[in-house]
Amino acid sequence: MNQGKTYLVTSLDLSRKIASCYVADLKYYTKSRDNTDIHVIGSKYAYRPQLSNIQFSRTPARGDPCKVTATWLGYHCVSRGSNEIMETVDHVLPKYSYESQAVWVPVPQSVKEAVIMKDLNFRAGQHAASHVVLNVVPLRIICNLSDLAPECIDPEYTRYYPERILLYDRHPGGSGVSVQVQPIFMELLIAALELLTSCRCSEHGGCPNCLQSFACKEYNEGEVKRKLSDQESESGTSTRKFQKYKRCGDEQMK
Ligand SMILES: [Zn+2]
Ligand SMILES: [Zn+2]
């Protein structure tokens, strides 16, 4: 589907990067299934080499080069009327990867334990938190929302994901926005909390102003504003932290 019109693809020439298609009146559209992995280069150093003066800033947030890799798994055929998945098709395409810049903060174990104690989905909260932090970046930095992307995690996947809130430059090579975000990342967390608590949208679903992101790989489905909680910081000053929870959209679509 492109600009509301449906097309049927008849062939795909990967070597020449040409897809042949024609306009067709279809009762479904397709939704790609892919995994995007962000490998932060140098994230495992216990003591990082000093890269610049910015490393002296009092923030646990880190700005690092990263490698973004998209792995295509296939696609869903989704009914235009009901949004139900009609068919799931597997296919293999070459992986697409590029180098970029990421800014991220590790999620403390105490926060994870608190979420699990409340019988809430930690991964879903981690995913939703990255969305809302992304949405407050333009309040502090002159940029377009499409310059950055959040790390989108499907809570239903059982494979390993690092416990962090991460944004990365969407453009190969990095556009420099992540580097600007790093010194103010903790302030953005507070701004994100304020946005969540002040936004008047419904608790179920959030809205593009607070929780939803156009860059989301999971299509923002089933998002739920539920819970905000407390306290403290890694940087020495007392900073409120937040968590937000999101139900998996795929679960609703089954
Ligand atoms: Zn909202
Ligand atoms: Zn997302």
Coordinates of C-alpha atoms and ligand atoms in Angstrom, one line a residue:
M1 CA 0.0 0.0 0.0
N2 CA 1.3 3.5 -0.9
Q3 CA -0.6 6.7 -0.1
G4 CA -3.8 4.8 0.3
K5 CA -3.6 2.9 -3.0
T6 CA -2.9 -0.8 -3.1
Y7 CA -0.5 -2.4 -5.4
L8 CA 0.3 -6.0 -6.2
V9 CA 4.0 -6.8 -6.6
T10 CA 4.7 -9.3 -9.3
S11 CA 8.5 -9.5 -9.2
L12 CA 11.5 -8.2 -7.3
D13 CA 14.9 -7.9 -8.8
L14 CA 17.3 -7.5 -5.8
S15 CA 20.4 -7.0 -7.9
R16 CA 18.9 -4.1 -9.8
K17 CA 16.7 -3.0 -6.9
I18 CA 13.6 -2.9 -9.0
A19 CA 10.1 -4.1 -7.9
S20 CA 7.4 -4.5 -10.5
C21 CA 3.9 -3.9 -9.4
Y22 CA 0.5 -2.7 -10.7
V23 CA -2.4 -0.9 -9.1
A24 CA -4.9 -3.5 -7.8
D25 CA -8.1 -3.4 -5.7
L26 CA -7.1 -5.6 -2.8
K27 CA -8.9 -6.4 0.4
Y28 CA -5.7 -6.6 2.3
Y29 CA -2.4 -4.9 2.8
T30 CA 0.9 -6.4 3.8
K31 CA 2.9 -5.6 6.9
S32 CA 6.6 -6.6 7.0
R33 CA 7.9 -8.8 9.8
D34 CA 11.5 -7.9 10.7
N35 CA 13.9 -7.7 13.6
T36 CA 16.1 -4.7 14.0
D37 CA 19.1 -5.2 16.2
I38 CA 21.2 -2.3 17.5
H39 CA 24.6 -3.4 18.4
V40 CA 26.3 -0.7 20.5
I41 CA 30.0 -0.8 19.8
G42 CA 32.0 -0.6 23.0
S43 CA 29.0 -1.0 25.3
K44 CA 30.8 -3.8 27.2
Y45 CA 33.7 -1.9 28.4
A46 CA 33.8 -1.6 32.2
Y47 CA 36.0 1.5 32.0
R48 CA 35.5 3.3 28.7
P49 CA 38.3 5.0 26.8
Q50 CA 38.0 8.7 27.0
L51 CA 36.6 9.9 23.6
S52 CA 36.0 13.5 24.2
N53 CA 35.3 16.1 26.9
I54 CA 31.6 15.1 26.8
Q55 CA 32.6 11.9 28.7
F56 CA 33.1 14.1 31.8
S57 CA 29.5 15.0 32.0
R58 CA 27.6 13.8 35.0
T59 CA 25.2 11.5 33.4
P60 CA 25.0 7.7 33.1
A61 CA 23.7 8.1 29.6
R62 CA 26.2 7.1 26.9
G63 CA 26.7 8.0 23.3
D64 CA 28.3 5.3 21.2
P65 CA 28.7 4.3 17.7
C66 CA 26.3 1.4 16.8
K67 CA 25.5 -1.0 14.0
V68 CA 21.9 -1.2 13.0
T69 CA 20.9 -4.5 11.3
A70 CA 17.4 -5.3 9.9
T71 CA 16.6 -8.9 9.4
W72 CA 13.5 -9.5 7.2
L73 CA 11.4 -12.5 8.2
G74 CA 8.5 -12.2 5.8
Y75 CA 5.2 -10.4 6.0
H76 CA 1.6 -10.6 7.2
C77 CA -1.4 -10.1 4.9
V78 CA -3.7 -7.9 7.0
S79 CA -7.4 -7.3 6.2
R80 CA -8.2 -3.7 5.4
G81 CA -11.6 -3.9 7.0
S82 CA -10.9 -5.7 10.3
N83 CA -7.1 -5.4 10.6
E84 CA -7.0 -9.1 11.2
I85 CA -4.0 -11.1 10.0
M86 CA -5.3 -13.3 7.1
E87 CA -2.0 -15.0 6.2
T88 CA 1.6 -15.0 7.3
V89 CA 4.2 -15.5 4.6
D90 CA 7.9 -16.3 5.2
H91 CA 10.6 -15.2 2.9
V92 CA 14.3 -14.6 2.9
L93 CA 15.9 -11.3 1.9
P94 CA 19.4 -10.1 2.5
K95 CA 20.1 -8.4 5.8
Y96 CA 20.4 -4.6 5.7
S97 CA 22.8 -3.0 8.0
Y98 CA 24.5 0.4 8.5
E99 CA 26.6 2.2 11.1
S100 CA 25.2 5.0 13.1
Q101 CA 25.2 6.7 16.5
A102 CA 23.2 5.7 19.6
V103 CA 22.4 7.3 22.9
W104 CA 21.3 5.1 25.7
V105 CA 21.0 4.5 29.4
P106 CA 21.0 1.2 31.2
V107 CA 17.9 0.3 33.2
P108 CA 18.9 -0.4 36.8
Q109 CA 18.1 -3.9 38.1
S110 CA 16.1 -2.3 41.0
V111 CA 13.7 -0.9 38.4
K112 CA 13.3 -4.2 36.6
E113 CA 12.6 -6.0 39.9
A114 CA 10.0 -3.4 40.9
V115 CA 8.2 -3.9 37.6
I116 CA 8.2 -7.7 37.9
M117 CA 7.0 -7.5 41.4
K118 CA 3.9 -5.7 40.1
D119 CA 3.4 -8.4 37.6
L120 CA 3.9 -6.1 34.7
N121 CA 5.7 -6.7 31.5
F122 CA 9.2 -5.3 31.8
R123 CA 10.1 -5.5 28.1
A124 CA 6.9 -3.7 27.2
G125 CA 7.7 -0.9 29.6
Q126 CA 11.2 -0.6 28.3
H127 CA 9.8 -0.4 24.7
A128 CA 7.2 2.3 25.6
A129 CA 9.7 4.3 27.6
S130 CA 12.0 4.7 24.6
H131 CA 9.0 6.0 22.6
V132 CA 8.1 8.7 25.1
V133 CA 11.7 9.8 25.4
L134 CA 12.0 10.1 21.7
N135 CA 8.9 12.3 21.7
V136 CA 10.4 14.9 24.0
V137 CA 13.7 15.2 22.2
P138 CA 12.4 18.0 19.9
L139 CA 11.4 20.0 23.0
R140 CA 15.1 20.5 23.7
I141 CA 17.0 20.0 20.4
I142 CA 16.2 21.4 17.0
C143 CA 15.6 18.2 15.0
N144 CA 12.9 16.2 13.3
L145 CA 11.4 13.2 15.0
S146 CA 12.3 11.2 12.0
D147 CA 16.0 11.9 12.7
L148 CA 15.9 9.4 15.5
A149 CA 14.4 6.0 16.1
P150 CA 13.7 4.1 19.3
E151 CA 14.8 0.6 20.0
C152 CA 11.5 -1.3 19.5
I153 CA 11.2 -4.5 21.4
D154 CA 8.5 -7.0 20.9
P155 CA 7.6 -8.2 24.4
E156 CA 6.6 -11.6 23.1
Y157 CA 10.0 -12.4 21.8
T158 CA 12.0 -14.5 24.1
R159 CA 15.4 -13.8 22.6
Y160 CA 17.9 -11.6 24.5
Y161 CA 17.6 -7.8 24.5
P162 CA 19.8 -5.5 26.5
E163 CA 18.0 -3.8 29.4
R164 CA 18.3 -0.2 28.3
I165 CA 16.4 2.8 26.9
L166 CA 18.1 3.6 23.5
L167 CA 17.6 6.0 20.7
Y168 CA 19.7 6.0 17.5
D169 CA 20.2 8.1 14.5
R170 CA 18.2 6.7 11.7
H171 CA 20.5 7.9 8.9
P172 CA 23.5 5.9 8.0
G173 CA 26.6 7.4 9.5
G174 CA 24.6 9.2 12.1
S175 CA 23.2 12.7 11.9
G176 CA 24.7 14.0 15.1
V177 CA 21.4 14.2 17.0
S178 CA 22.3 11.4 19.4
V179 CA 25.5 13.1 20.3
Q180 CA 23.5 16.2 21.2
V181 CA 21.0 14.2 23.3
Q182 CA 23.6 12.4 25.4
P183 CA 24.4 15.3 27.9
I184 CA 20.7 16.0 28.5
F185 CA 19.4 12.5 28.5
M186 CA 18.4 12.5 32.2
E187 CA 16.6 15.7 31.7
L188 CA 14.7 14.2 28.9
L189 CA 13.6 11.3 31.2
I190 CA 12.1 13.8 33.6
A191 CA 10.4 15.7 30.7
A192 CA 9.1 12.4 29.4
L193 CA 7.5 11.7 32.8
E194 CA 5.9 15.1 32.8
L195 CA 4.6 14.6 29.3
L196 CA 3.0 11.2 30.3
T197 CA 1.3 12.6 33.4
S198 CA 0.1 15.8 31.7
C199 CA -1.1 14.3 28.4
R200 CA -4.9 14.1 28.4
C201 CA -5.2 11.2 26.0
S202 CA -6.9 8.0 27.1
E203 CA -5.1 5.6 29.3
H204 CA -5.6 2.9 26.7
G205 CA -3.6 3.6 23.6
G206 CA -1.7 6.8 24.4
C207 CA -1.4 9.2 21.5
P208 CA 1.2 10.5 19.1
N209 CA 1.9 13.3 21.5
C210 CA 3.1 11.1 24.3
L211 CA 3.4 7.4 23.8
Q212 CA 3.1 6.5 20.1
S213 CA 5.9 6.8 17.6
F214 CA 5.7 6.8 13.8
A215 CA 9.0 5.1 13.8
C216 CA 7.8 2.1 15.8
K217 CA 8.5 -1.3 14.3
E218 CA 5.6 -2.8 16.2
Y219 CA 3.1 -0.3 14.8
N220 CA 2.2 1.1 18.3
E221 CA -0.5 -1.5 18.6
G222 CA -2.1 -2.2 21.9
E223 CA -0.2 0.5 23.8
V224 CA -1.5 1.2 27.3
K225 CA -0.6 4.0 29.7
R226 CA -0.7 2.5 33.1
K227 CA 1.8 3.2 35.7
L228 CA 4.3 5.8 36.7
S229 CA 6.7 5.3 39.5
D230 CA 9.3 6.9 41.6
Q231 CA 12.6 7.7 42.4
E232 CA 16.2 8.2 42.3
S233 CA 19.0 8.3 39.9
E234 CA 22.3 7.0 38.9
S235 CA 23.8 10.5 38.7
G236 CA 23.7 11.3 42.4
T237 CA 20.8 13.8 42.2
S238 CA 17.3 12.7 42.9
T239 CA 15.6 12.1 39.7
R240 CA 12.2 10.6 39.1
K241 CA 12.0 7.7 36.9
F242 CA 9.2 6.4 35.0
Q243 CA 7.9 3.3 33.5
K244 CA 5.1 2.8 31.1
Y245 CA 3.6 -0.4 29.9
K246 CA 2.5 -1.6 26.6
R247 CA 0.5 -4.7 25.7
C248 CA 1.7 -6.5 22.7
G249 CA -0.3 -5.7 19.6
D250 CA 0.3 -9.1 18.2
E251 CA -1.6 -10.6 21.1
Q252 CA -4.7 -8.6 20.2
M253 CA -4.4 -9.5 16.5
K254 CA -4.4 -13.2 17.1
Ligands
ZN1 ZN -1.1 11.2 25.0
ZN2 ZN 8.3 0.9 19.1

